[in-house]
Amino acid sequence: MSISGVLSSSQIQSLVTAAENQYNAPIATIQAQAKPLSTEISAYGNLSSVLGGLQTAVQGLSNLSSLQQVQANVGNSAVLSATSTNTAPTGTYQVAVLGLAQAQSVYSSDFTSQSSAIGTGSIAIQVGSGSPVTIGITSANDNLSGIANAINQSGAGVSASVVYDGSGYRLVVNGNNTGTSNGFTISTSGSALSGFAYASGASGLTESQAAQNATATLDGIALTSQSNSFSGAIPGVTFTVSATGSTSIGVNVSTSSAQAAIQSFVQAFNKASSFIQSATSYTPASGTAAVSATGTVASGQAGPLIGDPVVQGVENQLLSILSTATAIGSGGASSAIGFGNVGITLTSSGTIDVNQSTLNSALSSNYAQVMGLFGAMGGSSNPNVQFSGATSGTVGGMYAVNVTTNSATLTSGTVNGYSASGIGGSMTVTSGPAKGLLLSVSSGTAPTSTIFFNQGIAASMNSLLNGVLGSNGVIQQAQNDIQGQLTNMNSQIVQYQQASKLQVQSMLNQFNSYENVASASSQTANDLSAIFSSLFGATSGG
C-alpha cells in the first residue's frame, strides 16, 4: 500500500506548503522590521541633501566683504562713467571735466607713392624721458610702407601708418599712450630722412595733436591725469571721462548683492527646517479614513525620523544659533542687535519669516552691523580705514586702529596694540584676538580709527554642519548603524531560508520513506494518518 493511496498529491503539497510557511514566518517578521529602517536611511539621505544646500548658502555668507556693498551712480553718463570698491565713503561729488587726455600725433609731407625709395639712414624715437630707440632704414625698407612697418616693429612706444589724403601719401606717427609724459621726439640721420624728424619748433614732421593730460575739478579741486581715468580723488572710486561737461557722482550703499545672499540663506534654511518638521512629526488620521466601518480608530502616519535624537539635536542647535545671534555696532555691546531688530523672526514651525521692508531699511541705514548678523563683517569710524576681511579665527569685538606708515612698499600700524602690516594700503593683524583682520587704508593717509567686527552666524552654523555632514558626520554614522542592522537582518533571512529549505527537503524525504515502509508492511491508512498527525499536528483527512 502506498501513501498515494492514503493522501492525494494535492494534499501532500498542501502539507508541504503549510510547513514551509511556518518555517518562513520569522523571515516575514524580519522583513517587516527592516522596511522602516530602509525608509529611515532614505530619510537621512534626504536630510543630508537639504542640509548640504543650507551649508552652501551659509558659505555664501562667510565672505561678505567680497559682496558689492557700495555703488557709484553718475548723473550724466555721457560725461563720465564710475566704479567703486567697498572702501569708498558714501556721498555726492560734483565733477567738471575741462579737457580729455590725448596722445601726440605727427604727420609727414605728401609723397606720390608709398612704395617708392626715399633713402637710407636711421630714425631715433624717444618717448618722454625714456631712452631713444634707433631704427635702421636700409634699401630693403626705405619707402613709406617700409618705414611704417619698421617703426611698428621697434617697440618704441609709438605706432605708424601710411594715410592717403586724396592727393598723396603721408606717414602718420601716433603716441601709444595719452598724457604729457608720453609726448615724443624723432631725430634722423641721413639727409634723405630729414623730413621725418620732429622736435618742438623744428621742421620735418608736423604735429596735428599735442600730448595732453585730462583735466577736471572735483568739488572745485583741480585734478589732472595722464589718462582719461582718475583714481584716488574719491577714495575707492575710479571715474573715466569721455567728454567735457559737468555731472555728479553719487556713492551709496548697495544692498542688492547682500539681499540675494540673505534670500538664498533663508530659502535653504526654510527648506531644511520644513523637511525636518515633516520627517519628525506625527500626522493623525482624519476624515472618513480615520474610523473604519466597525468603528475602529485608524492609526496616523509617523515621520521616518520621528523621535530621532540626532535630528532633534541638529534642529535644536540650528534654532539656537539663530535665536541667540547678536551683532555689535559702532557703540560696542550697548548697540548690539539681533535678527528681530532687522525684521527677521522664527516662526512656531521653525522656519524664518522676513519682513522685507524692515530688512531693506536696516541694510540701507546700518549695512555693516546688519550683515554682521550673518557673516564676517566690520565697520569703521573713519572712512580712510575700512574693513576688508577676516579669518574664521578672528574674534568679534571693538578694535582701536593706529596706522603709522602707509606707502606702496609698506603699510603698518597697530590694532589694539598688536602689530599689523602689509603693502599698498592693505594691512593684516598678525597676532592677538584680531589676528587675520584685514584693513584697507586710503592712499596718502595714516589715520586712527575704531573698527567693530562680527563673525555672524555663518562661522558657527558652518562648523555645526561640518560635524553633521561628511564621511565622519553624525548623519553618516547614523546611516552606518542602521545599515549594520539591515546587514544582520539580511544575514538572518538567508539563514532562515537555508534552514527552511533543509526542513522541507527533510519532510519530502520522510514522505518517501513512509511510503516505502507502508508498501512493504501493508500498514493501514489509519496508521499513516496517525503518523502524519504526529508529524504535522493535523490529520491528513484521508
PDB file of C-alpha atoms in Angstrom, residues 284-453:
ATOM      1  CA  PRO A 284      -3.176  61.657  12.977  1.00  0.00           C
ATOM      2  CA  ALA A 285      -5.648  60.005  10.614  1.00  0.00           C
ATOM      3  CA  SER A 286      -8.512  62.293   9.721  1.00  0.00           C
ATOM      4  CA  GLY A 287     -11.801  62.321   7.853  1.00  0.00           C
ATOM      5  CA  THR A 288     -13.585  59.158   6.760  1.00  0.00           C
ATOM      6  CA  ALA A 289     -10.305  57.252   6.750  1.00  0.00           C
ATOM      7  CA  ALA A 290      -9.848  57.837  10.468  1.00  0.00           C
ATOM      8  CA  VAL A 291     -12.616  55.413  11.538  1.00  0.00           C
ATOM      9  CA  SER A 292     -13.318  52.056   9.921  1.00  0.00           C
ATOM     10  CA  ALA A 293     -16.763  50.592   9.253  1.00  0.00           C
ATOM     11  CA  THR A 294     -16.552  48.710  12.543  1.00  0.00           C
ATOM     12  CA  GLY A 295     -15.760  51.886  14.458  1.00  0.00           C
ATOM     13  CA  THR A 296     -12.076  51.157  14.921  1.00  0.00           C
ATOM     14  CA  VAL A 297      -9.926  54.302  15.024  1.00  0.00           C
ATOM     15  CA  ALA A 298      -7.156  54.135  12.426  1.00  0.00           C
ATOM     16  CA  SER A 299      -3.605  54.998  13.340  1.00  0.00           C
ATOM     17  CA  GLY A 300      -1.927  58.105  11.873  1.00  0.00           C
ATOM     18  CA  GLN A 301       1.280  58.500   9.914  1.00  0.00           C
ATOM     19  CA  ALA A 302       4.602  58.895  11.728  1.00  0.00           C
ATOM     20  CA  GLY A 303       7.555  60.580  10.026  1.00  0.00           C
ATOM     21  CA  PRO A 304      10.519  58.291   9.268  1.00  0.00           C
ATOM     22  CA  LEU A 305      12.767  60.173  11.721  1.00  0.00           C
ATOM     23  CA  ILE A 306      10.266  60.824  14.486  1.00  0.00           C
ATOM     24  CA  GLY A 307      11.923  60.847  17.897  1.00  0.00           C
ATOM     25  CA  ASP A 308      15.384  60.579  16.347  1.00  0.00           C
ATOM     26  CA  PRO A 309      17.863  62.196  18.780  1.00  0.00           C
ATOM     27  CA  VAL A 310      20.358  63.023  16.020  1.00  0.00           C
ATOM     28  CA  VAL A 311      17.823  65.028  14.036  1.00  0.00           C
ATOM     29  CA  GLN A 312      16.406  66.692  17.142  1.00  0.00           C
ATOM     30  CA  GLY A 313      19.924  67.721  18.150  1.00  0.00           C
ATOM     31  CA  VAL A 314      20.666  69.263  14.760  1.00  0.00           C
ATOM     32  CA  GLU A 315      17.363  71.129  14.739  1.00  0.00           C
ATOM     33  CA  ASN A 316      17.827  72.470  18.257  1.00  0.00           C
ATOM     34  CA  GLN A 317      21.338  73.713  17.506  1.00  0.00           C
ATOM     35  CA  LEU A 318      20.284  75.438  14.282  1.00  0.00           C
ATOM     36  CA  LEU A 319      17.438  77.214  16.049  1.00  0.00           C
ATOM     37  CA  SER A 320      19.705  78.147  18.952  1.00  0.00           C
ATOM     38  CA  ILE A 321      22.260  79.750  16.638  1.00  0.00           C
ATOM     39  CA  LEU A 322      19.570  81.900  15.039  1.00  0.00           C
ATOM     40  CA  SER A 323      17.724  82.846  18.207  1.00  0.00           C
ATOM     41  CA  THR A 324      20.846  83.903  20.131  1.00  0.00           C
ATOM     42  CA  ALA A 325      22.716  85.719  17.327  1.00  0.00           C
ATOM     43  CA  THR A 326      23.774  89.310  18.039  1.00  0.00           C
ATOM     44  CA  ALA A 327      25.982  91.851  16.279  1.00  0.00           C
ATOM     45  CA  ILE A 328      27.692  94.826  17.881  1.00  0.00           C
ATOM     46  CA  GLY A 329      27.908  98.192  16.161  1.00  0.00           C
ATOM     47  CA  SER A 330      29.926 101.366  16.498  1.00  0.00           C
ATOM     48  CA  GLY A 331      28.710 101.702  20.076  1.00  0.00           C
ATOM     49  CA  GLY A 332      30.036  98.277  21.088  1.00  0.00           C
ATOM     50  CA  ALA A 333      27.943  95.864  23.133  1.00  0.00           C
ATOM     51  CA  SER A 334      25.466  98.587  24.079  1.00  0.00           C
ATOM     52  CA  SER A 335      24.487  98.923  20.411  1.00  0.00           C
ATOM     53  CA  ALA A 336      24.118  95.173  19.745  1.00  0.00           C
ATOM     54  CA  ILE A 337      21.192  93.994  17.625  1.00  0.00           C
ATOM     55  CA  GLY A 338      19.557  90.639  16.919  1.00  0.00           C
ATOM     56  CA  PHE A 339      17.611  89.291  13.964  1.00  0.00           C
ATOM     57  CA  GLY A 340      14.369  90.581  15.440  1.00  0.00           C
ATOM     58  CA  ASN A 341      15.666  94.144  15.113  1.00  0.00           C
ATOM     59  CA  VAL A 342      16.017  93.826  11.347  1.00  0.00           C
ATOM     60  CA  GLY A 343      12.689  92.165  10.522  1.00  0.00           C
ATOM     61  CA  ILE A 344      13.773  88.513  10.690  1.00  0.00           C
ATOM     62  CA  THR A 345      11.856  86.214  13.049  1.00  0.00           C
ATOM     63  CA  LEU A 346      11.497  82.491  13.763  1.00  0.00           C
ATOM     64  CA  THR A 347       8.012  81.084  13.292  1.00  0.00           C
ATOM     65  CA  SER A 348       6.404  78.450  15.530  1.00  0.00           C
ATOM     66  CA  SER A 349       7.131  75.848  12.852  1.00  0.00           C
ATOM     67  CA  GLY A 350      10.858  76.574  12.966  1.00  0.00           C
ATOM     68  CA  THR A 351      11.129  78.472   9.680  1.00  0.00           C
ATOM     69  CA  ILE A 352      12.345  82.041   9.102  1.00  0.00           C
ATOM     70  CA  ASP A 353       9.951  84.860   8.291  1.00  0.00           C
ATOM     71  CA  VAL A 354      11.357  88.055   6.731  1.00  0.00           C
ATOM     72  CA  ASN A 355       9.763  91.485   6.803  1.00  0.00           C
ATOM     73  CA  GLN A 356      11.412  92.723   3.617  1.00  0.00           C
ATOM     74  CA  SER A 357      10.617  96.385   4.209  1.00  0.00           C
ATOM     75  CA  THR A 358      12.190  96.361   7.677  1.00  0.00           C
ATOM     76  CA  LEU A 359      15.239  94.468   6.426  1.00  0.00           C
ATOM     77  CA  ASN A 360      15.758  96.838   3.476  1.00  0.00           C
ATOM     78  CA  SER A 361      15.565  99.838   5.771  1.00  0.00           C
ATOM     79  CA  ALA A 362      18.040  98.331   8.225  1.00  0.00           C
ATOM     80  CA  LEU A 363      20.510  97.445   5.456  1.00  0.00           C
ATOM     81  CA  SER A 364      20.315 100.937   3.958  1.00  0.00           C
ATOM     82  CA  SER A 365      20.927 102.695   7.250  1.00  0.00           C
ATOM     83  CA  ASN A 366      23.277 100.279   9.024  1.00  0.00           C
ATOM     84  CA  TYR A 367      24.705  97.877   6.444  1.00  0.00           C
ATOM     85  CA  ALA A 368      27.870  96.711   8.212  1.00  0.00           C
ATOM     86  CA  GLN A 369      26.207  95.853  11.520  1.00  0.00           C
ATOM     87  CA  VAL A 370      23.176  94.158   9.952  1.00  0.00           C
ATOM     88  CA  MET A 371      25.352  91.988   7.725  1.00  0.00           C
ATOM     89  CA  GLY A 372      27.432  91.224  10.818  1.00  0.00           C
ATOM     90  CA  LEU A 373      24.477  89.121  11.995  1.00  0.00           C
ATOM     91  CA  PHE A 374      25.014  86.832   9.012  1.00  0.00           C
ATOM     92  CA  GLY A 375      28.747  86.622   8.395  1.00  0.00           C
ATOM     93  CA  ALA A 376      32.197  88.141   8.884  1.00  0.00           C
ATOM     94  CA  MET A 377      31.650  91.887   8.584  1.00  0.00           C
ATOM     95  CA  GLY A 378      33.010  95.039  10.144  1.00  0.00           C
ATOM     96  CA  GLY A 379      32.656  98.784  10.105  1.00  0.00           C
ATOM     97  CA  SER A 380      34.873 101.778  10.807  1.00  0.00           C
ATOM     98  CA  SER A 381      34.587 105.163  12.462  1.00  0.00           C
ATOM     99  CA  ASN A 382      36.963 106.645   9.842  1.00  0.00           C
ATOM    100  CA  PRO A 383      36.271 106.323   6.085  1.00  0.00           C
ATOM    101  CA  ASN A 384      40.036 106.256   5.461  1.00  0.00           C
ATOM    102  CA  VAL A 385      40.251 102.889   7.247  1.00  0.00           C
ATOM    103  CA  GLN A 386      37.897 100.183   6.021  1.00  0.00           C
ATOM    104  CA  PHE A 387      37.243  96.547   6.956  1.00  0.00           C
ATOM    105  CA  SER A 388      38.352  94.274   4.097  1.00  0.00           C
ATOM    106  CA  GLY A 389      38.176  90.754   5.513  1.00  0.00           C
ATOM    107  CA  ALA A 390      38.939  88.344   8.349  1.00  0.00           C
ATOM    108  CA  THR A 391      39.606  84.692   9.074  1.00  0.00           C
ATOM    109  CA  SER A 392      37.361  82.211  10.868  1.00  0.00           C
ATOM    110  CA  GLY A 393      39.591  82.616  13.937  1.00  0.00           C
ATOM    111  CA  THR A 394      39.270  86.399  14.167  1.00  0.00           C
ATOM    112  CA  VAL A 395      37.412  87.285  17.364  1.00  0.00           C
ATOM    113  CA  GLY A 396      34.498  89.679  17.090  1.00  0.00           C
ATOM    114  CA  GLY A 397      34.765  92.923  19.034  1.00  0.00           C
ATOM    115  CA  MET A 398      35.882  96.549  19.049  1.00  0.00           C
ATOM    116  CA  TYR A 399      39.425  97.382  17.930  1.00  0.00           C
ATOM    117  CA  ALA A 400      41.468 100.593  18.031  1.00  0.00           C
ATOM    118  CA  VAL A 401      43.469 101.087  14.824  1.00  0.00           C
ATOM    119  CA  ASN A 402      46.548 103.286  14.557  1.00  0.00           C
ATOM    120  CA  VAL A 403      48.217 103.494  11.123  1.00  0.00           C
ATOM    121  CA  THR A 404      51.814 104.717  11.338  1.00  0.00           C
ATOM    122  CA  THR A 405      53.146 104.059   7.815  1.00  0.00           C
ATOM    123  CA  ASN A 406      51.245 103.931   4.539  1.00  0.00           C
ATOM    124  CA  SER A 407      53.131 103.642   1.267  1.00  0.00           C
ATOM    125  CA  ALA A 408      53.308 101.440  -1.814  1.00  0.00           C
ATOM    126  CA  THR A 409      56.029  99.351  -0.150  1.00  0.00           C
ATOM    127  CA  LEU A 410      54.820  99.320   3.473  1.00  0.00           C
ATOM    128  CA  THR A 411      51.558  99.876   5.300  1.00  0.00           C
ATOM    129  CA  SER A 412      51.813  99.239   9.026  1.00  0.00           C
ATOM    130  CA  GLY A 413      50.432 100.119  12.425  1.00  0.00           C
ATOM    131  CA  THR A 414      48.751  98.550  15.426  1.00  0.00           C
ATOM    132  CA  VAL A 415      45.307  97.158  16.220  1.00  0.00           C
ATOM    133  CA  ASN A 416      44.602  97.176  19.967  1.00  0.00           C
ATOM    134  CA  GLY A 417      48.361  97.318  20.381  1.00  0.00           C
ATOM    135  CA  TYR A 418      49.043  94.248  18.209  1.00  0.00           C
ATOM    136  CA  SER A 419      51.149  94.616  15.055  1.00  0.00           C
ATOM    137  CA  ALA A 420      49.542  94.893  11.636  1.00  0.00           C
ATOM    138  CA  SER A 421      51.379  95.230   8.334  1.00  0.00           C
ATOM    139  CA  GLY A 422      51.115  94.933   4.567  1.00  0.00           C
ATOM    140  CA  ILE A 423      51.766  96.933   1.409  1.00  0.00           C
ATOM    141  CA  GLY A 424      49.931  99.362  -0.830  1.00  0.00           C
ATOM    142  CA  GLY A 425      47.341 100.487   1.712  1.00  0.00           C
ATOM    143  CA  SER A 426      46.432  96.995   2.899  1.00  0.00           C
ATOM    144  CA  MET A 427      47.455  95.637   6.304  1.00  0.00           C
ATOM    145  CA  THR A 428      46.658  92.474   8.266  1.00  0.00           C
ATOM    146  CA  VAL A 429      46.773  91.929  12.023  1.00  0.00           C
ATOM    147  CA  THR A 430      49.392  89.267  12.772  1.00  0.00           C
ATOM    148  CA  SER A 431      48.585  88.324  16.378  1.00  0.00           C
ATOM    149  CA  GLY A 432      46.107  88.774  19.218  1.00  0.00           C
ATOM    150  CA  PRO A 433      42.305  88.407  19.184  1.00  0.00           C
ATOM    151  CA  ALA A 434      42.081  90.350  15.908  1.00  0.00           C
ATOM    152  CA  LYS A 435      44.589  88.091  14.143  1.00  0.00           C
ATOM    153  CA  GLY A 436      43.613  87.805  10.487  1.00  0.00           C
ATOM    154  CA  LEU A 437      41.676  91.091  10.438  1.00  0.00           C
ATOM    155  CA  LEU A 438      42.365  92.758   7.067  1.00  0.00           C
ATOM    156  CA  LEU A 439      42.097  96.528   6.748  1.00  0.00           C
ATOM    157  CA  SER A 440      42.285  98.901   3.781  1.00  0.00           C
ATOM    158  CA  VAL A 441      43.830 102.353   4.279  1.00  0.00           C
ATOM    159  CA  SER A 442      43.253 105.241   1.862  1.00  0.00           C
ATOM    160  CA  SER A 443      46.312 106.314  -0.125  1.00  0.00           C
ATOM    161  CA  GLY A 444      48.275 109.169   1.381  1.00  0.00           C
ATOM    162  CA  THR A 445      46.736 108.856   4.846  1.00  0.00           C
ATOM    163  CA  ALA A 446      47.948 107.496   8.202  1.00  0.00           C
ATOM    164  CA  PRO A 447      44.739 107.668  10.240  1.00  0.00           C
ATOM    165  CA  THR A 448      43.410 106.325  13.509  1.00  0.00           C
ATOM    166  CA  SER A 449      40.049 104.592  13.729  1.00  0.00           C
ATOM    167  CA  THR A 450      37.810 102.301  15.735  1.00  0.00           C
ATOM    168  CA  ILE A 451      36.754  99.106  13.990  1.00  0.00           C
ATOM    169  CA  PHE A 452      33.859  96.886  15.047  1.00  0.00           C
ATOM    170  CA  PHE A 453      33.771  93.313  13.794  1.00  0.00           C
TER     171      PHE A 453
END
